[in-house]
Short mmCIF file of C-alpha atoms in Angstrom, two decimals:
data_model
loop_
_atom_site.label_atom_id
_atom_site.label_comp_id
_atom_site.label_asym_id
_atom_site.label_seq_id
_atom_site.Cartn_x
_atom_site.Cartn_y
_atom_site.Cartn_z
CA MET N 2 0.00 0.00 0.00
CA GLU N 3 1.36 3.43 -0.88
CA THR N 4 2.01 5.89 1.92
CA SER N 5 -0.68 8.29 0.65
CA GLU N 6 -3.25 5.47 0.68
CA LEU N 7 -2.14 4.41 4.17
CA LEU N 8 -2.49 7.97 5.44
CA ALA N 9 -5.97 8.30 3.91
CA ARG N 10 -7.10 5.12 5.64
CA ALA N 11 -5.51 6.17 8.92
CA VAL N 12 -7.45 9.47 8.82
CA ALA N 13 -10.69 7.52 8.36
CA VAL N 14 -9.91 5.33 11.39
CA LEU N 15 -8.90 8.32 13.54
CA ASN N 16 -11.97 10.32 12.52
CA ALA N 17 -14.17 7.52 13.83
CA ASN N 18 -12.05 7.04 16.94
CA HIS N 19 -9.65 9.88 17.78
CA GLY N 20 -7.88 7.90 20.43
CA ALA N 21 -7.19 4.82 18.28
CA SER N 22 -3.87 3.16 19.12
CA MET N 23 -1.36 2.04 16.48
CA ALA N 24 -2.59 -1.54 16.99
CA THR N 25 -6.21 -0.49 16.35
CA ILE N 26 -5.24 1.61 13.35
CA ALA N 27 -3.30 -1.28 11.81
CA GLN N 28 -6.14 -3.73 12.45
CA GLN N 29 -8.81 -1.47 10.95
CA ILE N 30 -6.68 -0.66 7.91
CA GLY N 31 -6.17 -4.38 7.48
CA ILE N 32 -2.38 -4.49 7.77
CA SER N 33 -0.11 -5.94 10.43
CA ARG N 34 1.18 -3.83 13.29
CA ALA N 35 4.73 -4.57 12.06
CA THR N 36 3.95 -3.16 8.61
CA LEU N 37 2.48 0.00 10.12
CA ASN N 38 5.52 0.40 12.36
CA ARG N 39 7.87 0.07 9.42
CA ARG N 40 6.17 3.06 7.80
CA PHE N 41 5.78 5.22 10.89
CA ALA N 42 8.32 5.28 13.70
CA SER N 43 5.63 6.10 16.29
CA ARG N 44 2.04 7.29 16.65
CA GLU N 45 3.46 10.82 16.95
CA ASP N 46 5.22 10.37 13.62
CA LEU N 47 1.99 9.19 11.99
CA LEU N 48 0.06 12.16 13.41
CA ARG N 49 2.75 14.59 12.29
CA GLN N 50 2.58 13.19 8.75
CA LEU N 51 -1.21 13.41 8.82
CA GLY N 52 -0.88 17.04 9.91
CA GLU N 53 1.49 17.78 7.06
CA ARG N 54 -0.85 16.09 4.61
CA ALA N 55 -3.81 18.12 5.90
CA SER N 56 -1.77 21.33 5.57
CA ASP N 57 -0.82 20.30 2.01
CA ARG N 58 -4.52 19.84 1.16
CA TRP N 59 -5.43 23.13 2.75
CA GLU N 60 -2.70 24.89 0.75
CA ARG N 61 -3.85 23.15 -2.42
CA SER N 62 -7.41 24.38 -1.80
CA LEU N 63 -6.13 27.96 -1.61
CA GLU N 64 -4.14 27.41 -4.83
CA ILE N 65 -7.08 25.86 -6.70
CA ALA N 66 -9.27 28.78 -5.61
CA ASP N 67 -6.58 31.23 -6.84
CA ALA N 68 -7.04 32.88 -3.43
CA ASP N 69 -3.96 35.13 -3.33
CA ALA N 70 -4.27 36.58 -6.84
CA ALA N 71 -8.07 36.91 -6.62
CA GLY N 72 -7.81 38.72 -3.27
CA ALA N 73 -5.11 41.06 -4.59
CA SER N 74 -7.10 41.82 -7.76
CA GLY N 75 -9.93 43.56 -5.92
CA ASP N 76 -12.23 42.30 -8.70
CA PRO N 77 -15.58 41.33 -7.07
CA ALA N 78 -16.46 38.66 -9.65
CA ARG N 79 -13.04 37.06 -9.33
CA ILE N 80 -13.12 37.20 -5.54
CA GLU N 81 -16.60 35.65 -5.50
CA ARG N 82 -15.43 32.78 -7.72
CA ALA N 83 -12.44 32.25 -5.44
CA LEU N 84 -14.64 32.18 -2.32
CA HIS N 85 -17.05 29.65 -3.82
CA THR N 86 -14.24 27.43 -5.07
CA LEU N 87 -12.53 27.57 -1.70
CA LEU N 88 -15.69 26.54 0.16
CA ARG N 89 -16.28 23.69 -2.28
CA GLU N 90 -12.73 22.42 -1.80
CA TYR N 91 -12.94 22.78 1.97
CA VAL N 92 -16.16 20.77 2.19
CA ALA N 93 -14.63 18.05 0.03
CA GLU N 94 -11.67 17.95 2.43
CA ALA N 95 -13.68 18.44 5.63
CA ASP N 96 -12.57 15.12 7.10
CA GLU N 97 -8.91 16.02 6.96
CA TYR N 98 -9.31 19.69 7.58
CA GLY N 99 -11.44 19.13 10.64
CA PHE N 100 -9.29 16.32 11.90
CA ALA N 101 -6.09 18.30 11.61
CA LEU N 102 -7.47 21.37 13.28
CA THR N 103 -9.22 19.75 16.20
CA ASP N 104 -6.78 17.00 16.98
CA VAL N 105 -5.04 17.37 20.28
CA PHE N 106 -1.60 16.42 19.16
CA LEU N 107 -1.29 18.41 15.97
CA GLU N 108 -1.91 21.70 17.68
CA GLN N 109 1.19 21.07 19.67
CA VAL N 110 3.60 20.44 16.82
CA PRO N 111 5.31 23.82 16.38
CA GLU N 112 6.13 23.48 12.66
CA LEU N 113 2.49 22.68 11.88
CA ALA N 114 1.26 25.62 13.94
CA GLY N 115 3.51 27.93 11.91
CA ARG N 116 2.17 26.59 8.63
CA SER N 117 -1.39 26.80 9.86
CA GLU N 118 -0.86 30.45 10.79
CA GLU N 119 0.45 31.25 7.32
CA LEU N 120 -2.45 29.45 5.59
CA THR N 121 -4.92 31.21 7.90
CA ARG N 122 -3.32 34.53 6.97
CA ARG N 123 -3.83 33.82 3.24
CA GLU N 124 -7.42 32.70 3.78
CA THR N 125 -8.19 35.75 5.91
CA ALA N 126 -6.71 38.05 3.24
CA LEU N 127 -9.20 36.65 0.71
CA LEU N 128 -12.07 37.09 3.18
CA ALA N 129 -11.01 40.69 3.87
CA ALA N 130 -10.90 41.28 0.10
CA GLY N 131 -14.44 39.86 -0.06
CA GLN N 132 -15.51 42.39 2.55
CA GLN N 133 -13.88 45.27 0.67
CA ALA N 134 -15.48 44.13 -2.59
CA GLY N 135 -18.93 44.30 -0.94
CA LEU N 136 -19.51 40.53 -1.01
CA LEU N 137 -19.16 39.72 2.70
CA ARG N 138 -20.51 41.62 5.68
CA THR N 139 -18.14 44.14 7.17
CA ASP N 140 -19.63 44.38 10.67
CA VAL N 141 -17.70 41.32 11.87
CA PRO N 142 -13.89 40.83 11.75
CA ALA N 143 -12.49 38.93 8.73
CA ARG N 144 -10.78 36.65 11.25
CA TRP N 145 -14.19 35.69 12.65
CA LEU N 146 -15.43 34.88 9.13
CA SER N 147 -12.55 32.42 8.92
CA TRP N 148 -13.50 30.87 12.27
CA SER N 149 -17.14 30.62 11.16
CA ILE N 150 -16.12 28.67 8.08
CA PHE N 151 -14.02 26.39 10.25
CA GLY N 152 -16.99 25.87 12.60
CA GLN N 153 -19.34 24.88 9.79
CA LEU N 154 -16.74 22.43 8.47
CA VAL N 155 -16.38 20.82 11.89
CA ALA N 156 -20.20 20.60 12.01
CA ALA N 157 -20.30 19.01 8.55
CA ARG N 158 -17.58 16.52 9.41
CA ASP N 159 -19.23 15.48 12.67
CA ALA N 160 -22.74 15.34 11.17
CA VAL N 161 -21.42 12.84 8.63
CA ARG N 162 -19.36 11.03 11.23
CA PHE N 163 -22.34 10.54 13.54
CA GLY N 164 -24.49 9.37 10.63
CA ASP N 165 -26.88 12.35 10.69
CA LEU N 166 -26.09 13.48 7.16
CA GLY N 167 -24.75 11.89 4.01
CA ARG N 168 -22.09 13.46 1.85
CA ARG N 169 -24.62 14.25 -0.87
CA GLY N 170 -25.77 17.81 -0.67
CA LEU N 171 -23.29 18.59 2.11
CA GLU N 172 -21.56 21.34 0.13
CA ASN N 173 -24.86 23.08 -0.45
CA LEU N 174 -25.92 22.79 3.22
CA VAL N 175 -22.62 24.22 4.47
CA THR N 176 -22.45 27.00 1.89
CA THR N 177 -26.04 28.16 2.19
CA THR N 178 -26.02 28.08 6.00
CA LEU N 179 -22.75 29.95 6.14
CA LEU N 180 -23.67 32.60 3.56
CA GLU N 181 -27.37 33.10 4.30
CA GLY N 182 -27.73 32.06 7.94
CA ILE N 183 -30.49 29.96 9.47
CA ARG N 184 -33.16 32.62 9.87
CA ARG N 185 -36.12 32.42 7.53
CA ARG N 186 -36.57 35.34 5.11
CA MET P 11 -11.46 23.57 47.09
CA GLU P 12 -14.98 22.40 46.30
CA THR P 13 -15.42 19.75 43.63
CA SER P 14 -17.34 22.15 41.38
CA GLU P 15 -14.49 24.67 41.57
CA LEU P 16 -11.95 21.93 40.90
CA LEU P 17 -13.89 20.78 37.85
CA ALA P 18 -14.15 24.34 36.53
CA ARG P 19 -10.40 24.80 36.81
CA ALA P 20 -9.72 21.40 35.25
CA VAL P 21 -11.86 22.36 32.22
CA ALA P 22 -9.81 25.54 31.80
CA VAL P 23 -6.56 23.54 31.85
CA LEU P 24 -7.88 20.91 29.44
CA ASN P 25 -9.26 23.53 27.04
CA ALA P 26 -5.78 25.01 26.72
CA ASN P 27 -4.13 21.60 26.51
CA HIS P 28 -6.46 18.68 25.70
CA GLY P 29 -3.86 16.10 26.42
CA ALA P 30 -2.87 17.42 29.85
CA SER P 31 -1.92 14.65 32.28
CA MET P 32 -3.19 14.46 35.86
CA ALA P 33 0.21 15.79 37.02
CA THR P 34 -0.07 18.81 34.68
CA ILE P 35 -3.69 19.44 35.65
CA ALA P 36 -2.80 19.37 39.37
CA GLN P 37 0.18 21.67 38.85
CA GLN P 38 -1.77 24.24 36.81
CA ILE P 39 -4.70 24.21 39.25
CA GLY P 40 -2.16 24.76 42.01
CA ILE P 41 -2.86 21.66 44.08
CA SER P 42 -0.78 18.58 44.75
CA ARG P 43 -1.10 15.49 42.62
CA ALA P 44 -2.10 13.58 45.77
CA THR P 45 -4.99 15.96 46.42
CA LEU P 46 -6.22 15.62 42.84
CA ASN P 47 -6.00 11.84 43.08
CA ARG P 48 -8.02 11.82 46.28
CA ARG P 49 -10.87 13.53 44.42
CA PHE P 50 -10.68 11.60 41.16
CA ALA P 51 -9.73 7.94 41.01
CA SER P 52 -8.20 8.36 37.55
CA ARG P 53 -8.02 10.70 34.58
CA GLU P 54 -10.95 8.76 33.08
CA ASP P 55 -12.96 9.42 36.24
CA LEU P 56 -12.18 13.15 36.01
CA LEU P 57 -13.18 13.25 32.33
CA ARG P 58 -16.40 11.36 33.05
CA GLN P 59 -17.29 13.85 35.78
CA LEU P 60 -16.48 16.73 33.42
CA GLY P 61 -18.75 15.14 30.83
CA GLU P 62 -21.56 14.85 33.34
CA ARG P 63 -21.06 18.46 34.37
CA ALA P 64 -21.16 19.60 30.74
CA SER P 65 -24.36 17.61 30.19
CA ASP P 66 -25.85 19.20 33.34
CA ARG P 67 -25.04 22.68 31.96
CA TRP P 68 -26.48 21.80 28.58
CA GLU P 69 -29.67 20.53 30.21
CA ARG P 70 -29.86 23.66 32.37
CA SER P 71 -29.56 25.83 29.25
CA LEU P 72 -32.56 24.04 27.75
CA GLU P 73 -34.49 24.51 31.01
CA ILE P 74 -33.62 28.21 31.31
CA ALA P 75 -34.73 28.71 27.70
CA ASP P 76 -38.01 26.88 28.47
CA ALA P 77 -37.23 24.90 25.32
CA ASP P 78 -39.69 22.01 25.69
CA ALA P 79 -42.76 24.07 26.59
CA ALA P 80 -41.96 26.83 24.09
CA GLY P 81 -41.50 24.29 21.30
CA ALA P 82 -44.76 22.53 22.18
CA SER P 83 -46.68 25.83 22.37
CA GLY P 84 -46.28 26.60 18.66
CA ASP P 85 -46.31 30.30 19.66
CA PRO P 86 -43.78 32.11 17.41
CA ALA P 87 -42.96 34.86 19.95
CA ARG P 88 -42.38 32.30 22.69
CA ILE P 89 -40.29 30.07 20.43
CA GLU P 90 -38.20 33.06 19.32
CA ARG P 91 -37.53 34.02 22.94
CA ALA P 92 -36.55 30.43 23.71
CA LEU P 93 -34.16 30.30 20.74
CA HIS P 94 -32.45 33.55 21.70
CA THR P 95 -32.13 32.53 25.34
CA LEU P 96 -30.74 29.15 24.35
CA LEU P 97 -28.07 30.70 22.10
CA ARG P 98 -27.11 33.15 24.82
CA GLU P 99 -26.73 30.35 27.35
CA TYR P 100 -24.80 28.19 24.90
CA VAL P 101 -22.30 30.95 24.12
CA ALA P 102 -21.79 31.56 27.84
CA GLU P 103 -21.07 27.84 28.26
CA ALA P 104 -19.11 27.42 25.01
CA ASP P 105 -15.95 26.30 26.80
CA GLU P 106 -17.65 23.36 28.43
CA TYR P 107 -20.05 22.61 25.65
CA GLY P 108 -17.30 22.54 23.06
CA PHE P 109 -14.94 20.66 25.31
CA ALA P 110 -17.45 17.96 26.10
CA LEU P 111 -18.53 17.48 22.53
CA THR P 112 -15.14 17.40 20.88
CA ASP P 113 -13.17 15.58 23.50
CA VAL P 114 -11.99 12.18 22.42
CA PHE P 115 -12.78 10.34 25.56
CA LEU P 116 -16.25 11.62 26.35
CA GLU P 117 -17.67 10.46 23.06
CA GLN P 118 -16.79 6.97 24.12
CA VAL P 119 -18.52 6.92 27.49
CA PRO P 120 -21.83 5.19 26.69
CA GLU P 121 -23.92 6.83 29.44
CA LEU P 122 -22.85 10.30 28.28
CA ALA P 123 -23.64 9.46 24.66
CA GLY P 124 -27.18 8.47 25.71
CA ARG P 125 -27.69 11.72 27.58
CA SER P 126 -26.24 13.72 24.73
CA GLU P 127 -28.70 12.06 22.34
CA GLU P 128 -31.65 12.95 24.56
CA LEU P 129 -30.51 16.60 24.93
CA THR P 130 -29.94 16.80 21.17
CA ARG P 131 -33.48 15.49 20.64
CA ARG P 132 -34.94 18.24 22.86
CA GLU P 133 -32.87 20.92 21.16
CA THR P 134 -33.83 19.69 17.71
CA ALA P 135 -37.52 19.69 18.67
CA LEU P 136 -37.27 23.40 19.50
CA LEU P 137 -35.49 24.08 16.20
CA ALA P 138 -38.15 22.16 14.28
CA ALA P 139 -40.82 24.20 16.10
CA GLY P 140 -38.92 27.33 15.02
CA GLN P 141 -39.13 26.13 11.43
CA GLN P 142 -42.86 25.43 11.70
CA ALA P 143 -43.45 28.84 13.27
CA GLY P 144 -41.77 30.51 10.27
CA LEU P 145 -38.73 31.72 12.23
CA LEU P 146 -36.06 29.41 10.82
CA ARG P 147 -35.49 28.32 7.25
CA THR P 148 -37.18 25.08 6.27
CA ASP P 149 -35.01 24.13 3.31
CA VAL P 150 -32.40 22.47 5.57
CA PRO P 151 -33.05 19.67 8.11
CA ALA P 152 -33.64 20.74 11.75
CA ARG P 153 -30.85 18.34 12.67
CA TRP P 154 -28.44 20.35 10.49
CA LEU P 155 -29.51 23.55 12.25
CA SER P 156 -28.43 21.91 15.49
CA TRP P 157 -25.06 20.96 13.99
CA SER P 158 -24.60 24.50 12.66
CA ILE P 159 -25.10 25.92 16.13
CA PHE P 160 -22.58 23.43 17.49
CA GLY P 161 -20.10 24.44 14.76
CA GLN P 162 -20.37 28.13 15.59
CA LEU P 163 -19.85 27.36 19.28
CA VAL P 164 -16.71 25.36 18.52
CA ALA P 165 -15.54 28.31 16.38
CA ALA P 166 -16.26 30.74 19.22
CA ARG P 167 -14.50 28.58 21.78
CA ASP P 168 -11.41 28.14 19.62
CA ALA P 169 -11.30 31.79 18.52
CA VAL P 170 -11.13 32.76 22.21
CA ARG P 171 -8.72 29.95 23.02
CA PHE P 172 -6.28 30.99 20.29
CA GLY P 173 -6.51 34.62 21.37
CA ASP P 174 -8.22 35.89 18.19
CA LEU P 175 -11.33 37.14 19.97
CA GLY P 176 -12.22 38.28 23.44
CA ARG P 177 -15.35 37.18 25.25
CA ARG P 178 -16.88 40.61 24.86
CA GLY P 179 -19.27 40.73 21.96
CA LEU P 180 -18.90 37.00 21.37
CA GLU P 181 -22.60 36.29 21.84
CA ASN P 182 -23.49 38.89 19.23
CA LEU P 183 -20.90 37.58 16.74
CA VAL P 184 -22.09 33.99 17.08
CA THR P 185 -25.80 34.86 16.97
CA THR P 186 -25.65 37.26 14.05
CA THR P 187 -23.39 34.99 11.97
CA LEU P 188 -25.58 32.01 12.67
CA LEU P 189 -28.89 33.77 12.00
CA GLU P 190 -27.95 36.10 9.14
CA GLY P 191 -24.96 34.42 7.51
CA ILE P 192 -21.76 36.06 6.34
CA ARG P 193 -22.94 37.39 2.96
CA ARG P 194 -23.40 41.14 2.70
CA ARG P 195 -26.91 42.36 2.00
#
């Protein structure tokens, strides 16, 4: 099994059971403990690699959305496209994104915290550009908009994880709730 | 120190550092490890008591909001009051609420899961009543509304925890984002 496939399966196991041991992870992936240990020196090493993978995905989402250039352009149509693309990518990656950001261990790995700060800065710059372009409300801080998106992604991940929602239609639920709120108009 | 005070301080330590050991918790509370161990047989015992305390607070929030009776009344004004009170109480308790719901261990204590299900059912009944009374949008499931609230509370808790927001104005940020969304009108 390739490392990327192993990591994907390990995320699935850990999403269902955050405290899963290396033995449990190996068993649920369907490989021997020895094989898992040959790939990852320790549980910490596995978690660090998962954190790096999640950061890679997050960065890729910002790239796919053309976040930096769109934000710098000041062009409302371009910024709006970037925001929608970013949300779509985030929902697709909610498992990893949510896992990485809420996991106990990863928050405490300094190099990951630094990367997370930089990615947050880029995301927040796009959100601030969305405010300046008249797309997003300006009566709340751009940094809170970023937290709100994070919160809805955690909600989406856990709703799927607890079996309350399927993946179908999830992007629409997250996007519409986030953009329009839950009040009836 | 009374047990309730001890538990409150332990939540604060664990919110800052989810993986804190009993030794770390004792040290940061400012008591000896022996004293902590006299109160709680094990870390699992402490976490279980924290989970029960969080469930008590959650239940109290529903009681203060008069959620069951308001939902059953079908009276829009009464339901709206209940919804606003509930959100206010939830934001005030976001530390505990978020901690209890995202902590690894607590999800795996069967008796807490059962209580959490029952409290979720009561909350969702009020949200469904809000939909029927024309207050909340009906194009998303009531269960998703409940998850959205949870997501915004996790966002609020973590925004405070990471030092991005103060507690002042937090209730307004959470409520307005949740109800009205982040799009500019």
